[in-house]
C-alpha positions as semicolon CSV with decimal commas, in nm:
position;residue;x (nm);y (nm);z (nm)
1;M;-1,510;-2,396;1,754
2;A;-1,221;-2,214;1,770
3;F;-1,090;-2,089;1,400
4;E;-0,718;-2,086;1,287
5;R;-0,615;-1,720;1,247
6;K;-0,682;-1,595;0,878
7;R;-0,456;-1,325;0,650
8;L;-0,526;-1,209;0,355
9;G;-0,384;-1,364;0,067
10;E;-0,529;-1,182;-0,297
11;I;-0,769;-0,976;-0,425
12;V;-0,810;-0,982;-0,769
13;I;-1,007;-0,698;-0,984
14;R;-1,150;-0,737;-1,303
15;S;-1,092;-0,445;-1,542
16;Q;-1,139;-0,345;-1,919
17;Q;-0,812;-0,093;-1,848
18;P;-0,562;-0,368;-1,685
19;A;-0,247;-0,214;-1,805
20;T;-0,397;0,150;-1,694
21;L;-0,523;-0,022;-1,365
22;V;-0,118;-0,176;-1,320
23;A;0,066;0,110;-1,406
24;F;-0,178;0,277;-1,116
25;Y;-0,096;0,045;-0,817
26;C;0,254;0,023;-0,941
27;E;0,395;0,387;-0,943
28;I;0,107;0,540;-0,752
29;I;-0,031;0,301;-0,463
30;G;0,326;0,108;-0,492
31;L;0,323;-0,236;-0,543
32;E;0,533;-0,441;-0,717
33;L;0,493;-0,680;-1,013
34;F;0,519;-1,047;-0,872
35;A;0,406;-1,217;-1,246
36;S;0,208;-1,157;-1,518
37;F;0,053;-1,411;-1,810
38;G;-0,175;-1,352;-2,098
39;S;-0,498;-1,125;-1,935
40;A;-0,425;-1,175;-1,564
41;T;-0,103;-0,952;-1,395
42;F;-0,022;-1,034;-0,986
43;L;0,116;-0,712;-0,822
44;K;0,275;-0,802;-0,478
45;I;0,194;-0,622;-0,149
46;D;0,387;-0,788;0,105
47;D;0,575;-1,158;0,195
48;D;0,341;-1,301;0,403
49;I;0,303;-1,704;0,472
50;E;0,598;-1,898;0,295
51;G;0,520;-1,944;-0,052
52;H;0,247;-1,739;-0,099
53;P;0,315;-1,338;-0,063
54;Q;-0,020;-1,133;-0,016
55;L;-0,127;-1,008;-0,378
56;L;-0,375;-0,783;-0,576
57;A;-0,415;-0,923;-0,856
58;V;-0,564;-0,707;-1,237
59;F;-0,766;-0,974;-1,441
60;D;-0,850;-0,813;-1,776
61;K;-1,228;-0,852;-1,820
62;T;-1,189;-1,063;-2,087
63;H;-0,972;-1,386;-1,881
64;E;-1,139;-1,726;-1,842
65;Y;-1,253;-1,805;-1,505
66;S;-1,012;-2,056;-1,353
67;G;-1,150;-2,146;-1,034
68;P;-1,371;-2,476;-0,992
69;R;-1,572;-2,614;-1,215
70;N;-1,826;-2,601;-1,032
71;M;-1,792;-2,276;-0,912
72;R;-2,041;-2,034;-1,054
73;T;-1,836;-1,876;-1,377
74;D;-2,110;-1,626;-1,384
75;M;-2,064;-1,452;-1,084
76;A;-1,690;-1,503;-1,145
77;Q;-1,768;-1,310;-1,449
78;A;-2,020;-1,064;-1,369
79;E;-1,998;-0,677;-1,539
80;S;-2,024;-0,558;-1,195
81;G;-1,906;-0,620;-0,857
82;S;-2,035;-0,524;-0,488
83;L;-1,692;-0,446;-0,395
84;H;-1,732;-0,106;-0,180
85;H;-1,343;-0,092;-0,088
86;F;-1,057;-0,269;0,060
87;A;-0,736;-0,132;0,267
88;F;-0,382;-0,156;0,279
89;A;-0,300;-0,137;0,629
90;L;0,036;0,043;0,751
91;E;0,229;0,139;1,021
92;K;0,145;0,500;1,149
93;E;0,491;0,644;1,006
94;A;0,459;0,474;0,654
95;F;0,103;0,604;0,680
96;R;0,253;0,953;0,692
97;K;0,517;0,936;0,461
98;E;0,248;0,803;0,213
99;Q;0,062;1,070;0,291
100;S;0,321;1,347;0,229
101;R;0,367;1,099;-0,107
102;L;0,041;1,100;-0,234
103;Q;0,005;1,518;-0,168
104;S;0,350;1,559;-0,317
105;M;0,209;1,366;-0,620
106;G;-0,057;1,578;-0,677
107;V;-0,313;1,269;-0,632
108;A;-0,649;1,350;-0,449
109;F;-0,753;1,175;-0,194
110;Q;-1,007;1,245;0,120
111;S;-0,814;1,183;0,452
112;G;-1,094;1,000;0,750
113;E;-1,070;0,950;1,115
114;H;-1,195;0,669;1,289
115;P;-1,194;0,704;1,651
116;A;-1,429;0,409;1,755
117;F;-1,060;0,223;1,630
118;G;-0,798;0,455;1,652
119;W;-0,775;0,452;1,276
120;R;-0,657;0,730;1,058
121;S;-0,713;0,709;0,687
122;I;-0,638;0,835;0,348
123;Y;-0,923;0,706;0,053
124;L;-0,840;0,739;-0,298
125;Y;-0,953;0,629;-0,637
126;D;-0,812;0,402;-0,873
127;P;-0,891;0,458;-1,244
128;D;-1,208;0,219;-1,263
129;G;-1,346;0,423;-0,993
130;N;-1,268;0,106;-0,706
131;C;-1,165;0,295;-0,344
132;V;-0,883;0,218;-0,193
133;E;-0,780;0,295;0,149
134;F;-0,484;0,342;0,378
135;V;-0,501;0,303;0,729
136;C;-0,291;0,287;1,037
137;Y;-0,362;0,259;1,402
138;D;-0,277;0,586;1,577
139;A;-0,353;0,511;2,039
140;G;-0,400;0,910;2,053
141;L;-0,707;0,901;1,818
142;F;-0,893;0,617;1,980
143;D;-1,182;0,677;2,197
144;P;-1,255;0,424;2,441
145;V;-1,595;0,528;2,513
146;L;-1,728;0,501;2,152
147;N;-1,518;0,155;2,102
148;K;-1,774;0,026;2,353
149;R;-2,030;0,134;2,142
150;V;-1,889;-0,060;1,847
151;Q;-1,800;-0,377;1,984
152;P;-1,996;-0,680;2,071
153;S;-2,164;-0,709;2,401
154;G;-2,094;-1,078;2,557
């Protein structure tokens, strides 16, 4: 069965300090305000499919669940989630500019290299402790031998 190509539409983070988180994602990460109402703020990552840009939403922990009625609201409103990290993909030159910008601002981050995929990464934490990654592809870092080890056979 062939599946249609998919792109990430939005990520929602629940926070006890939503104003601080919104400020971080606007001032440090560089997202722009898309919409805000009540206890929910939507930040634009980039344009994507017509009518729905890629979004990061910050909801106050008190935000009432507003999804389908048959969904488990206890899971949607859990006090802690299982988020490991999420990444913003950048072109190599944009990645370098972001790295320089973060350094000039004195923002603490860690760098990483993933030769099996040819990816360079920057990792930092938002005020709630969520790990945020910037990642770019760098052909000079790509190791085809390592890549064969991590790709599914078949």
